[in-house]
Short mmCIF file of C-alpha atoms in Angstrom, two decimals:
data_model
loop_
_atom_site.label_atom_id
_atom_site.label_comp_id
_atom_site.label_asym_id
_atom_site.label_seq_id
_atom_site.Cartn_x
_atom_site.Cartn_y
_atom_site.Cartn_z
CA MET K 1246 0.09 -0.06 0.04
CA ASP K 1247 1.23 3.52 -0.85
CA LYS K 1248 2.13 5.77 2.02
CA PRO K 1249 -0.84 7.96 2.93
CA PRO K 1250 -0.42 11.52 1.77
CA THR K 1251 1.28 13.94 4.20
CA ILE K 1252 -0.14 16.98 5.78
CA ASN K 1253 -0.13 18.96 2.47
CA SER K 1254 -1.10 16.37 0.14
CA GLU K 1255 -2.46 18.70 -2.42
CA GLU K 1256 0.88 20.10 -2.74
CA SER K 1257 2.23 16.91 -4.57
CA GLU K 1258 2.39 18.70 -7.90
CA GLU K 1259 5.80 20.17 -7.16
CA VAL K 1260 8.36 19.78 -10.07
CA THR K 1261 11.83 18.39 -9.88
CA PRO K 1262 14.83 20.89 -10.44
CA THR K 1263 17.10 20.00 -13.31
CA GLU K 1264 20.39 21.50 -14.52
CA GLU K 1265 20.49 23.14 -17.91
CA SER K 1266 23.72 23.10 -20.08
CA ASN K 1267 24.63 26.71 -18.88
CA GLY K 1268 24.65 25.71 -15.19
CA LYS K 1269 21.77 27.59 -13.95
CA PRO K 1270 18.90 25.82 -12.16
CA HIS K 1271 15.84 25.30 -14.21
CA HIS K 1272 12.50 23.96 -12.82
CA LYS K 1273 11.04 21.71 -15.59
CA GLN K 1274 7.12 22.10 -16.14
CA ARG K 1275 5.01 19.07 -15.93
CA ILE K 1276 3.35 18.61 -19.24
CA PHE K 1277 -0.11 19.11 -18.31
CA ASP K 1278 0.59 22.20 -16.35
CA ASP K 1279 -0.72 25.59 -17.36
CA PHE K 1280 1.93 27.59 -19.38
CA TYR K 1281 2.81 30.75 -18.02
CA ASP K 1282 4.46 32.49 -21.00
CA THR K 1283 3.58 36.12 -21.16
CA ILE K 1284 1.09 37.54 -23.86
CA PRO K 1285 0.72 41.34 -24.55
CA ARG K 1286 -0.82 43.34 -21.95
CA LEU K 1287 -3.27 44.81 -24.23
CA GLU K 1288 -4.58 41.32 -24.92
CA ILE K 1289 -5.00 40.66 -21.21
CA LEU K 1290 -6.63 44.13 -20.90
CA GLY K 1291 -9.23 43.10 -23.58
CA TYR K 1292 -9.98 39.73 -21.66
CA GLY K 1293 -10.47 41.79 -18.49
CA ILE K 1294 -12.92 44.27 -20.03
CA PHE K 1295 -14.71 41.44 -21.88
CA LEU K 1296 -15.19 39.79 -18.34
CA ILE K 1297 -16.34 42.79 -16.60
CA CYS K 1298 -19.02 43.64 -19.38
CA TYR K 1299 -20.17 40.08 -19.52
CA TYR K 1300 -20.48 39.85 -15.77
CA CYS K 1301 -22.40 43.10 -15.38
CA THR K 1302 -24.66 42.42 -18.14
CA ILE K 1303 -25.60 38.78 -17.11
CA ILE K 1304 -25.94 39.85 -13.35
CA TYR K 1305 -28.10 42.97 -14.28
CA LYS K 1306 -30.49 41.06 -16.48
CA PHE K 1307 -31.03 38.34 -13.86
CA CYS K 1308 -31.66 40.93 -11.11
CA LYS K 1309 -34.48 42.34 -13.40
CA LEU K 1310 -35.86 38.98 -13.99
CA SER K 1311 -35.93 38.23 -10.20
CA LYS K 1312 -37.70 41.41 -9.58
CA LYS K 1313 -40.15 40.81 -12.38
CA ARG K 1314 -40.91 37.25 -10.59
CA GLU K 1315 -40.91 38.80 -7.10
CA ALA K 1316 -44.68 39.35 -6.69
CA SER K 1317 -45.46 35.74 -7.93
CA LEU K 1318 -42.71 34.23 -5.58
CA LEU K 1319 -44.06 36.36 -2.61
CA GLU K 1320 -47.46 35.00 -3.30
CA TYR K 1321 -46.50 31.36 -3.42
CA ASN K 1322 -44.25 31.73 -0.39
CA TYR K 1323 -41.06 30.77 -2.27
CA ILE K 1324 -39.49 34.04 -0.85
CA HIS K 1325 -40.27 35.97 2.16
CA GLU K 1326 -40.25 39.72 3.27
CA GLY K 1327 -36.91 40.98 3.33
CA TRP K 1328 -35.12 44.08 5.22
CA SER K 1329 -37.47 47.09 5.35
CA MET K 1330 -34.52 49.26 4.35
CA ILE K 1331 -34.26 47.55 1.05
CA ASN K 1332 -37.99 46.99 0.46
CA ARG K 1333 -37.54 43.88 -1.56
CA GLY K 1334 -38.26 40.14 -0.87
CA GLN K 1335 -35.68 37.95 0.41
CA ASP K 1336 -34.70 34.36 -1.14
CA SER K 1337 -32.89 31.52 0.73
CA ASP K 1338 -32.42 27.94 0.60
CA PHE K 1339 -32.99 25.11 2.82
CA GLU K 1340 -29.57 24.60 4.00
CA TRP K 1341 -28.78 28.58 4.73
CA ASP K 1342 -32.27 28.91 6.54
CA TYR K 1343 -31.56 25.86 8.58
CA TRP K 1344 -28.22 27.10 9.93
CA LEU K 1345 -29.42 30.60 10.56
CA SER K 1346 -32.41 29.21 12.29
CA GLN K 1347 -29.86 27.47 14.84
CA LEU K 1348 -28.42 30.97 15.55
CA THR K 1349 -30.90 31.49 18.56
CA ARG K 1350 -29.94 33.11 21.82
CA PRO K 1351 -29.66 29.72 23.57
CA PHE K 1352 -27.23 28.72 20.91
CA LEU K 1353 -25.19 31.91 20.97
CA GLY K 1354 -24.98 31.80 24.68
CA LEU K 1355 -23.90 28.28 25.04
CA LEU K 1356 -21.34 28.87 22.12
CA ILE K 1357 -19.71 31.92 23.99
CA SER K 1358 -19.70 29.74 27.33
CA TYR K 1359 -17.96 27.08 25.54
CA ILE K 1360 -15.36 29.39 24.07
CA LEU K 1361 -14.53 31.14 27.51
CA LEU K 1362 -14.57 27.61 29.33
CA CYS K 1363 -12.07 26.27 26.82
CA ARG K 1364 -9.76 29.40 27.24
CA ALA K 1365 -9.95 29.24 30.97
CA VAL K 1366 -8.98 25.48 31.01
CA GLU K 1367 -6.17 26.15 28.41
CA PHE K 1368 -4.71 28.78 30.67
CA PHE K 1369 -5.29 27.39 34.27
CA ILE K 1370 -5.24 23.55 33.78
CA PRO K 1371 -4.06 22.91 30.23
CA LYS K 1372 -3.57 19.00 31.10
CA TYR K 1373 -7.47 18.72 31.17
CA ARG K 1374 -7.99 20.38 27.86
CA GLU K 1375 -9.34 17.38 26.05
CA THR K 1376 -11.62 16.41 28.87
CA CYS K 1377 -12.89 19.91 28.69
CA LEU K 1378 -13.50 19.75 25.03
CA ILE K 1379 -15.60 16.43 25.54
CA LEU K 1380 -17.70 17.58 28.42
CA SER K 1381 -18.29 21.19 27.03
CA GLY K 1382 -19.10 19.74 23.71
CA LEU K 1383 -21.51 17.22 24.62
CA GLY K 1384 -22.97 19.83 27.13
CA PHE K 1385 -23.51 22.08 24.25
CA LEU K 1386 -25.09 19.58 22.04
CA TYR K 1387 -27.43 18.28 24.66
CA GLY K 1388 -28.54 21.95 25.09
CA VAL K 1389 -29.26 22.59 21.50
CA PHE K 1390 -30.38 19.35 20.10
CA ASN K 1391 -32.90 16.54 21.13
CA TRP K 1392 -31.43 14.25 23.58
CA ARG K 1393 -32.20 11.33 21.57
CA VAL K 1394 -30.18 12.41 18.54
CA ILE K 1395 -27.05 12.93 20.66
CA THR K 1396 -27.59 9.60 22.55
CA CYS K 1397 -27.83 7.83 19.35
CA LEU K 1398 -24.47 9.45 18.21
CA ILE K 1399 -22.88 8.37 21.44
CA LEU K 1400 -23.93 4.78 20.72
CA LEU K 1401 -22.68 4.88 17.39
CA THR K 1402 -19.29 6.35 18.61
CA ILE K 1403 -19.04 3.33 21.09
CA ILE K 1404 -19.92 0.73 18.35
CA THR K 1405 -17.29 2.31 15.86
CA TYR K 1406 -14.75 2.00 18.45
CA CYS K 1407 -15.63 -1.68 19.12
CA VAL K 1408 -15.39 -2.51 15.37
CA SER K 1409 -11.95 -0.37 14.95
CA ARG K 1410 -10.44 -2.80 17.75
CA THR K 1411 -10.70 -5.68 15.20
CA ARG K 1412 -8.43 -3.96 13.02
CA MET K 1413 -10.22 -5.60 10.07
CA LYS K 1414 -10.63 -2.96 7.22
CA SER K 1415 -13.25 -5.03 5.38
CA LEU K 1416 -15.38 -4.93 8.48
CA ILE K 1417 -14.95 -1.32 9.02
CA TRP K 1418 -16.02 -0.63 5.52
CA ILE K 1419 -19.01 -3.02 5.89
CA SER K 1420 -20.00 -1.15 8.97
CA ALA K 1421 -19.69 2.30 7.35
CA ILE K 1422 -21.73 1.14 4.41
CA PHE K 1423 -24.47 -0.21 6.41
CA GLN K 1424 -24.72 3.24 8.33
CA MET K 1425 -24.94 4.95 4.88
CA CYS K 1426 -27.84 2.50 3.88
CA MET K 1427 -29.67 3.66 7.02
CA PHE K 1428 -30.33 6.95 5.43
CA ASN K 1429 -30.53 6.12 1.78
CA ILE K 1430 -32.65 2.97 1.57
CA ASP K 1431 -36.27 3.25 2.68
CA TYR K 1432 -36.30 -0.22 4.16
CA PHE K 1433 -33.62 0.89 6.77
CA GLN K 1434 -35.17 4.26 7.34
CA GLN K 1435 -38.15 2.92 9.23
CA TRP K 1436 -35.61 1.68 11.83
CA ILE K 1437 -34.77 5.35 12.41
CA ASP K 1438 -38.25 6.51 12.64
CA MET K 1439 -38.74 4.07 15.55
CA VAL K 1440 -36.15 6.06 17.59
CA ILE K 1441 -35.78 9.55 16.18
CA ASP K 1442 -38.64 12.04 15.94
CA PRO K 1443 -39.67 13.34 12.47
CA ASP K 1444 -38.70 16.89 13.67
CA ASP K 1445 -35.35 15.79 14.49
CA TYR K 1446 -34.58 13.55 11.45
CA ASN K 1447 -32.73 16.37 9.45
CA ASP K 1448 -30.40 16.93 12.43
CA PHE K 1449 -29.66 13.35 12.91
CA ASN K 1450 -29.15 12.69 9.33
CA PHE K 1451 -26.71 15.46 8.89
CA LEU K 1452 -24.78 15.04 11.86
CA THR K 1453 -24.40 11.25 11.40
CA SER K 1454 -23.21 11.86 7.95
CA LEU K 1455 -20.25 13.90 9.20
CA CYS K 1456 -19.72 11.52 12.04
CA LEU K 1457 -19.41 8.70 9.58
CA LEU K 1458 -16.35 9.96 7.63
CA LYS K 1459 -14.76 10.74 10.95
CA PHE K 1460 -15.47 7.28 12.21
CA LEU K 1461 -13.70 5.95 9.07
CA SER K 1462 -10.76 8.12 9.45
CA PHE K 1463 -10.25 6.98 13.03
CA SER K 1464 -10.83 3.26 12.33
CA LEU K 1465 -8.77 3.01 9.28
CA ASP K 1466 -5.71 4.89 10.61
CA CYS K 1467 -5.72 2.82 13.74
CA CYS K 1468 -5.47 -0.36 11.48
CA ASP K 1469 -2.37 0.96 10.14
CA GLU K 1470 -0.83 1.53 13.55
CA LYS K 1471 1.83 -1.03 14.38
CA THR K 1472 2.26 0.12 17.96
CA THR K 1473 0.06 2.27 20.20
CA PRO K 1474 1.03 6.05 19.96
CA LEU K 1475 1.85 7.97 22.79
CA CYS K 1476 0.92 11.57 23.50
CA PRO K 1477 4.23 13.57 23.45
CA VAL K 1478 2.87 16.03 26.11
CA THR K 1479 0.96 13.69 28.58
CA LYS K 1480 2.64 10.54 27.67
CA ARG K 1481 -0.60 8.72 27.80
CA LYS K 1482 -1.71 5.90 25.33
CA GLN K 1483 -3.70 7.21 22.22
CA ASP K 1484 -6.28 5.99 19.75
CA THR K 1485 -8.42 5.02 22.69
CA LEU K 1486 -12.21 5.50 23.12
CA PHE K 1487 -11.48 8.80 24.81
CA ASP K 1488 -9.70 10.01 21.71
CA LEU K 1489 -12.52 9.02 19.48
CA PHE K 1490 -14.80 10.94 21.60
CA VAL K 1491 -12.52 14.05 21.48
CA TYR K 1492 -12.35 13.62 17.71
CA ASN K 1493 -15.91 13.05 17.01
CA PHE K 1494 -17.55 15.36 19.43
CA TYR K 1495 -15.03 18.18 18.74
CA LEU K 1496 -17.55 21.09 18.74
CA PRO K 1497 -16.11 23.52 16.12
CA LEU K 1498 -15.95 20.66 13.48
CA PHE K 1499 -18.94 18.73 14.69
CA LEU K 1500 -21.79 20.91 13.43
CA LEU K 1501 -20.70 21.85 9.96
CA GLY K 1502 -17.41 20.43 9.27
CA PRO K 1503 -15.20 20.51 7.22
CA ILE K 1504 -13.72 17.04 7.49
CA HIS K 1505 -10.56 17.12 9.34
CA VAL K 1506 -8.74 13.62 8.99
CA TYR K 1507 -7.89 11.87 12.23
CA PRO K 1508 -3.86 12.03 12.07
CA LYS K 1509 -3.77 15.69 11.46
CA PHE K 1510 -6.31 16.31 14.37
CA ARG K 1511 -4.47 14.13 16.68
CA GLU K 1512 -1.10 15.80 15.76
CA GLN K 1513 -2.45 19.19 16.17
CA MET K 1514 -4.23 18.24 19.55
CA ASN K 1515 -0.97 16.83 20.90
CA GLN K 1516 0.89 20.14 20.41
CA ALA K 1517 1.26 21.99 23.83
CA VAL K 1518 -1.08 24.91 24.14
CA GLN K 1519 0.52 28.13 22.78
CA PRO K 1520 0.06 31.35 24.54
CA TRP K 1521 -1.86 34.09 22.77
CA ASN K 1522 0.16 36.69 21.09
CA LYS K 1523 -0.59 39.73 18.71
CA ASP K 1524 -0.35 37.67 15.65
CA LYS K 1525 -3.00 35.31 16.80
CA TYR K 1526 -5.35 38.04 17.85
CA VAL K 1527 -4.83 39.73 14.47
CA CYS K 1528 -5.38 36.58 12.51
CA CYS K 1529 -8.65 35.69 14.29
CA PHE K 1530 -9.86 39.38 14.12
CA TRP K 1531 -9.32 39.30 10.24
CA GLU K 1532 -10.82 35.80 9.65
CA ALA K 1533 -13.94 36.68 11.79
CA LEU K 1534 -14.25 40.07 9.87
CA HIS K 1535 -13.83 38.03 6.61
CA TYR K 1536 -16.58 35.51 7.27
CA PHE K 1537 -18.95 37.92 8.66
CA GLY K 1538 -18.54 40.17 5.59
CA TRP K 1539 -19.32 37.27 3.33
CA MET K 1540 -22.38 36.35 5.46
CA PHE K 1541 -23.74 40.00 5.16
CA PHE K 1542 -22.84 39.86 1.52
CA ILE K 1543 -25.14 36.67 1.07
CA GLU K 1544 -27.99 38.22 2.92
CA ILE K 1545 -27.81 41.36 0.61
CA ALA K 1546 -27.42 39.38 -2.45
CA LEU K 1547 -30.62 37.09 -1.69
CA HIS K 1548 -32.75 40.38 -1.96
CA TYR K 1549 -31.80 40.84 -5.60
CA CYS K 1550 -31.14 37.27 -7.02
CA TYR K 1551 -33.74 34.68 -6.48
CA HIS K 1552 -31.91 31.89 -8.09
CA PRO K 1553 -32.86 29.35 -5.30
CA SER K 1554 -36.41 29.81 -5.90
CA LEU K 1555 -36.31 30.07 -9.56
CA THR K 1556 -34.79 26.67 -9.56
CA PHE K 1557 -38.42 25.48 -9.03
CA ASP K 1558 -39.83 27.72 -11.57
CA THR K 1559 -38.74 25.86 -14.77
CA ILE K 1560 -41.39 27.73 -16.78
CA THR K 1561 -39.51 30.93 -16.25
CA LEU K 1562 -36.21 29.53 -16.68
CA LYS K 1563 -37.43 27.90 -20.10
CA ASN K 1564 -38.80 31.30 -21.41
CA ALA K 1565 -35.52 33.16 -20.22
CA SER K 1566 -33.05 34.53 -22.47
CA TYR K 1567 -29.59 33.44 -23.01
CA VAL K 1568 -28.31 36.45 -20.87
CA GLU K 1569 -30.92 35.74 -18.07
CA CYS K 1570 -29.98 32.25 -18.01
CA ALA K 1571 -26.22 32.76 -17.74
CA GLY K 1572 -26.96 35.09 -14.84
CA TYR K 1573 -28.93 32.53 -13.14
CA VAL K 1574 -26.13 29.91 -13.50
CA MET K 1575 -23.51 32.39 -12.45
CA CYS K 1576 -25.45 33.49 -9.28
CA SER K 1577 -26.18 29.74 -8.41
CA LEU K 1578 -22.48 28.72 -8.69
CA LEU K 1579 -21.12 31.91 -6.70
CA TYR K 1580 -23.72 31.53 -3.96
CA PHE K 1581 -22.93 27.99 -3.37
CA GLN K 1582 -19.22 28.63 -2.98
CA ILE K 1583 -19.68 31.98 -0.84
CA LYS K 1584 -22.16 30.05 1.35
CA TYR K 1585 -19.60 27.33 2.17
CA MET K 1586 -17.07 29.97 2.57
CA ALA K 1587 -19.17 31.06 5.61
CA LEU K 1588 -20.30 27.68 6.59
CA TYR K 1589 -16.57 26.25 6.73
CA GLY K 1590 -15.17 29.50 7.64
CA PHE K 1591 -16.80 29.90 11.19
CA PRO K 1592 -15.81 26.58 12.29
CA ARG K 1593 -12.29 27.24 11.25
CA LEU K 1594 -12.32 30.39 13.36
CA LEU K 1595 -13.34 28.49 16.37
CA CYS K 1596 -10.50 25.80 15.61
CA LEU K 1597 -8.01 28.64 15.35
CA LEU K 1598 -9.04 29.76 18.73
CA ASP K 1599 -8.20 26.21 20.06
CA GLY K 1600 -5.03 26.30 18.33
CA LEU K 1601 -6.08 23.94 15.43
CA ASP K 1602 -5.73 24.55 11.71
CA SER K 1603 -8.47 23.01 9.94
CA PRO K 1604 -8.95 22.90 6.17
CA LYS K 1605 -9.31 26.26 4.66
CA PRO K 1606 -12.74 27.29 3.04
CA PRO K 1607 -13.26 26.78 -0.88
CA MET K 1608 -11.48 28.77 -3.41
CA CYS K 1609 -13.37 30.95 -5.70
CA ILE K 1610 -15.37 28.83 -8.05
CA HIS K 1611 -14.01 30.78 -10.94
CA ALA K 1612 -10.41 29.84 -10.14
CA MET K 1613 -10.95 26.16 -10.37
CA TYR K 1614 -11.14 25.52 -14.08
CA THR K 1615 -10.33 21.92 -14.10
CA PHE K 1616 -12.43 18.91 -12.68
CA LYS K 1617 -9.08 17.95 -10.78
CA ASP K 1618 -8.86 21.49 -9.06
CA MET K 1619 -12.58 21.55 -8.45
CA TRP K 1620 -12.18 18.48 -6.17
CA ARG K 1621 -8.88 19.45 -4.78
CA PHE K 1622 -9.64 22.98 -3.66
CA PHE K 1623 -13.32 23.21 -2.92
CA ASP K 1624 -13.86 20.73 -0.19
CA ARG K 1625 -10.35 20.51 0.85
CA GLY K 1626 -10.99 18.08 3.80
CA LEU K 1627 -13.34 15.71 1.82
CA HIS K 1628 -10.80 15.52 -1.25
CA GLU K 1629 -7.90 14.58 1.36
CA PHE K 1630 -10.18 11.97 3.17
CA MET K 1631 -11.10 10.53 -0.48
CA VAL K 1632 -7.41 10.38 -1.33
CA ARG K 1633 -6.07 8.91 1.96
CA TYR K 1634 -8.53 6.26 2.56
CA VAL K 1635 -10.14 5.22 -0.82
CA TYR K 1636 -8.15 6.38 -3.93
CA ILE K 1637 -4.54 5.58 -2.85
CA PRO K 1638 -5.54 2.15 -1.03
CA LEU K 1639 -7.11 1.20 -4.30
CA GLY K 1640 -3.80 1.86 -6.26
CA GLY K 1641 -4.22 5.55 -7.41
CA SER K 1642 -2.21 6.99 -10.33
CA LYS K 1643 0.77 4.92 -9.47
CA ALA K 1644 -0.83 1.47 -10.53
CA GLY K 1645 -1.55 2.18 -13.90
CA PHE K 1646 -4.38 3.71 -15.98
CA LEU K 1647 -6.86 0.83 -15.52
CA ARG K 1648 -6.26 0.85 -11.60
CA GLN K 1649 -6.44 4.69 -11.61
CA GLN K 1650 -9.73 4.55 -13.26
CA LEU K 1651 -11.26 1.93 -11.02
CA SER K 1652 -10.09 3.91 -8.07
CA SER K 1653 -11.62 7.26 -9.54
CA ILE K 1654 -14.95 5.23 -9.96
CA LEU K 1655 -14.98 3.75 -6.54
CA CYS K 1656 -14.34 7.31 -5.04
CA PHE K 1657 -17.25 8.80 -7.13
CA ALA K 1658 -19.39 5.87 -6.10
CA MET K 1659 -18.80 6.27 -2.34
CA ILE K 1660 -19.23 10.17 -2.42
CA THR K 1661 -22.26 9.72 -4.42
CA PHE K 1662 -24.04 7.32 -2.10
CA TRP K 1663 -22.82 9.45 0.90
CA HIS K 1664 -24.59 12.28 -0.55
CA GLY K 1665 -27.86 10.47 -0.61
CA GLY K 1666 -27.60 8.63 -4.06
CA GLY K 1667 -30.21 10.79 -5.93
CA THR K 1668 -30.55 11.12 -9.62
CA ASN K 1669 -29.00 14.65 -9.82
CA ILE K 1670 -26.11 13.29 -7.66
CA ILE K 1671 -25.47 10.26 -9.90
CA TYR K 1672 -25.35 12.68 -12.82
CA TRP K 1673 -22.95 14.84 -10.89
CA GLY K 1674 -20.72 11.89 -10.14
CA ILE K 1675 -20.65 10.57 -13.70
CA THR K 1676 -19.95 13.87 -15.21
CA ASN K 1677 -17.06 14.54 -12.92
CA TRP K 1678 -15.48 10.99 -13.32
CA ALA K 1679 -15.81 11.62 -17.17
CA GLY K 1680 -14.09 15.17 -16.89
CA LEU K 1681 -11.25 13.78 -14.89
CA THR K 1682 -10.94 10.74 -17.21
CA VAL K 1683 -10.52 13.21 -20.28
CA GLU K 1684 -8.13 15.52 -18.29
CA THR K 1685 -5.95 12.10 -17.49
CA LEU K 1686 -6.16 11.00 -21.11
CA VAL K 1687 -4.93 14.23 -22.45
CA GLU K 1688 -2.23 14.39 -19.90
CA VAL K 1689 -0.85 11.00 -20.77
CA THR K 1690 -1.02 12.09 -24.67
CA LEU K 1691 0.80 15.19 -24.12
CA LYS K 1692 3.41 13.51 -22.07
CA SER K 1693 3.94 10.78 -24.60
CA HIS K 1694 3.78 12.84 -28.01
CA VAL K 1695 4.58 16.56 -27.23
CA PRO K 1696 8.13 17.79 -26.20
CA ASP K 1697 8.40 19.99 -23.11
CA GLU K 1698 9.12 22.99 -25.28
CA PRO K 1699 8.27 22.52 -28.70
CA THR K 1700 9.81 24.54 -31.41
CA TRP K 1701 6.91 24.66 -33.85
CA VAL K 1702 4.89 27.16 -31.87
CA SER K 1703 5.69 30.09 -29.83
CA GLY K 1704 5.14 30.42 -26.01
CA ALA K 1705 2.30 32.74 -26.17
CA MET K 1706 0.53 30.53 -28.71
CA ARG K 1707 1.01 27.64 -26.64
CA ARG K 1708 -0.39 29.26 -23.79
CA ARG K 1709 -3.52 30.25 -25.95
CA LEU K 1710 -4.06 26.71 -26.99
CA MET K 1711 -3.83 25.45 -23.77
CA ALA K 1712 -6.25 28.20 -22.44
CA ALA K 1713 -8.54 27.06 -25.18
CA PHE K 1714 -8.55 23.65 -24.03
CA ARG K 1715 -8.75 24.66 -20.48
CA GLY K 1716 -11.77 26.83 -21.44
CA LEU K 1717 -13.48 23.84 -23.08
CA MET K 1718 -13.19 21.74 -20.00
CA TYR K 1719 -14.42 24.60 -17.92
CA VAL K 1720 -17.49 24.92 -20.09
CA CYS K 1721 -18.09 21.20 -19.25
CA LEU K 1722 -17.77 21.76 -15.43
CA PHE K 1723 -20.83 23.97 -15.01
CA PRO K 1724 -23.36 21.36 -16.26
CA SER K 1725 -21.96 19.00 -13.73
CA ASN K 1726 -22.21 21.62 -11.05
CA MET K 1727 -25.76 22.53 -11.89
CA PHE K 1728 -26.83 18.89 -11.92
CA PHE K 1729 -25.76 18.84 -8.19
CA LEU K 1730 -27.17 22.25 -7.26
CA SER K 1731 -30.44 22.58 -9.26
CA GLY K 1732 -31.30 18.99 -10.30
CA VAL K 1733 -31.23 16.99 -13.51
CA ARG K 1734 -34.13 18.75 -15.10
CA VAL K 1735 -32.91 22.34 -14.61
CA GLY K 1736 -29.22 21.26 -15.22
CA LYS K 1737 -30.23 19.95 -18.66
CA LEU K 1738 -32.31 23.01 -19.19
CA VAL K 1739 -29.84 25.66 -18.64
CA THR K 1740 -26.96 23.50 -20.56
CA SER K 1741 -29.39 23.50 -23.54
CA LYS K 1742 -29.96 27.34 -23.22
CA LEU K 1743 -26.32 28.15 -23.15
CA LEU K 1744 -25.01 25.50 -25.38
CA PHE K 1745 -27.30 24.00 -27.67
CA SER K 1746 -29.90 26.65 -28.33
CA GLY K 1747 -29.24 26.61 -32.06
CA ASN K 1748 -27.55 29.84 -31.93
CA LEU K 1749 -23.73 29.45 -32.55
CA LEU K 1750 -23.08 32.72 -30.77
CA HIS K 1751 -24.34 31.33 -27.53
CA PRO K 1752 -21.76 28.52 -27.02
CA PHE K 1753 -19.02 30.73 -28.44
CA LEU K 1754 -19.67 33.50 -25.93
CA THR K 1755 -20.00 30.93 -23.12
CA TRP K 1756 -16.65 29.20 -24.09
CA PHE K 1757 -14.93 32.75 -24.69
CA PHE K 1758 -16.00 33.90 -21.32
CA TYR K 1759 -14.33 30.91 -19.75
CA TYR K 1760 -11.30 31.28 -22.05
CA SER K 1761 -10.88 34.75 -20.78
CA ILE K 1762 -11.06 33.64 -17.00
CA VAL K 1763 -8.28 31.16 -17.72
CA GLN K 1764 -6.00 33.78 -19.25
CA ILE K 1765 -6.58 36.19 -16.52
CA LEU K 1766 -5.94 33.49 -14.01
CA LEU K 1767 -2.73 32.32 -15.84
CA GLU K 1768 -1.47 35.96 -15.44
CA VAL K 1769 -2.30 35.94 -11.81
CA TYR K 1770 -0.52 32.48 -11.40
CA HIS K 1771 2.55 33.86 -13.41
CA LYS K 1772 2.78 36.73 -10.84
CA TRP K 1773 2.16 34.98 -7.63
CA GLY K 1774 2.34 31.21 -8.30
CA LYS K 1775 -0.36 28.75 -8.66
CA ARG K 1776 0.00 27.03 -5.31
CA TYR K 1777 0.27 30.36 -3.68
CA ILE K 1778 -3.27 31.09 -4.96
CA CYS K 1779 -4.78 27.71 -4.74
CA LEU K 1780 -3.60 26.75 -1.27
CA LYS K 1781 -4.42 30.38 0.20
CA SER K 1782 -0.96 30.65 1.44
CA TYR K 1783 -1.90 34.43 2.00
CA TYR K 1784 -4.91 33.39 4.16
CA PHE K 1785 -3.30 32.07 7.38
CA MET K 1786 -1.28 33.87 9.63
CA GLY K 1787 2.49 33.92 9.18
CA SER K 1788 1.97 33.07 5.29
CA ARG K 1789 1.73 36.64 3.88
CA LYS K 1790 4.65 36.41 1.47
CA PRO K 1791 4.39 34.58 -1.97
CA VAL K 1792 6.59 31.47 -2.31
CA ASN K 1793 9.01 31.10 -5.19
CA LYS K 1794 7.02 31.12 -8.49
CA ASP K 1795 9.26 28.70 -10.24
CA LYS K 1796 8.25 26.00 -7.60
CA ASP K 1797 4.76 26.60 -8.34
CA GLN K 1798 4.72 25.86 -11.91
#
């Protein structure tokens, strides 16, 4: 079995330095990497002007369409009365409404109490830090959720620990698959209905889904431990039931995620508590300001763009123009990314207060123009989980093309089933697998038949050709994402509108829009380095300076 990825597994794209004949170090580009050769600044300016005009046009037209449909959506309760100062209805979706509804006074009061208690324990009795995390976390959960939900999760945690002691990976996976069946197959759901009230089903379903991945991470890593590890600070044995409780019920990551694999969590939790300093205060302040800013932006935007509700109004979307339909797609994709910026950002802020570095929130969805980058840099924790526990154990990219495809298929099969296995999720999984396969085939072909620096084409033209291909793959990304967000029917409808309407100008404009984004991004990567942008090296305290650009290529 390959060695599990290290703490920064997404950084595995680093190139190997070689020596040129002149004796100067040269970093050889990977064939499928983007080419950062410069192109005229006037050309870049043209792409930028086109993007601004395109963005402004489609967003403006979609806001007008939303305003036109406002009265009808209010009448049928798809949207509700918004802020009085704006004097417009406000839209939202189930997930955003669900978590905003949790921000009640008891919730906020318990959360503040949790933060203050943990800081006091860290300062006065740091050796009881983990005990405090368990007790305060469970106390918070029992204060917010129905006692049956949390009691069932405690029982599942104990059962998981017992299964992990067998150190049999096949039994661990059977147990995990059975838990997923409980929520995705009607026959098993009747068992849950016997224990959990219907009003608490959504809470139990969501929380158990997150717990399941943590159960797998803990159990599978325990299987690989040849000796029982010791905590370097307290010298006690680890990977016990106590450690599983700390990992599973760690409050900042329990409610929303993201997934933080067990080895990283254990390593960070084992570190001695660091005293607060100016850098930490400044970091937490700016992160909090950042996430509250995006949360406020979402609330404002939902007064003008009714894309969640119009998802159910297929007649309006069917009659919409190309520009309005493009605005709908753009708003849906950006809203999804910004929403998870906030939903993953606030747990990360709480982790920083505890001295943990959880996975960063997703990149801007426009900066991920390949299927590979979309998986790698959107939900970083989920990507690392899939690579570590599914993709690499099944062979991964080092076991040949066929084994690589089998690994990819099983990864998508698991993540599709984990998401619920609906028809739209199946479409999303299949199109993502197909997109990754095409990218892999192109990479293999280029490595085999194209020299690193072909003489038959200039560097600038080579960049344009690569950007044209990237733009084409980028066009294939949006239907896949729309299947996930809006369902199969709406996904097919908007894809038909933007690409297959019969007007050749529409697919060209769509492709040129994404082509222009790729060119702008390549210019940004040329200046700061791709890894610096994708890994958000500017994002965490102490990492404000760009790394060597040559190493990012």
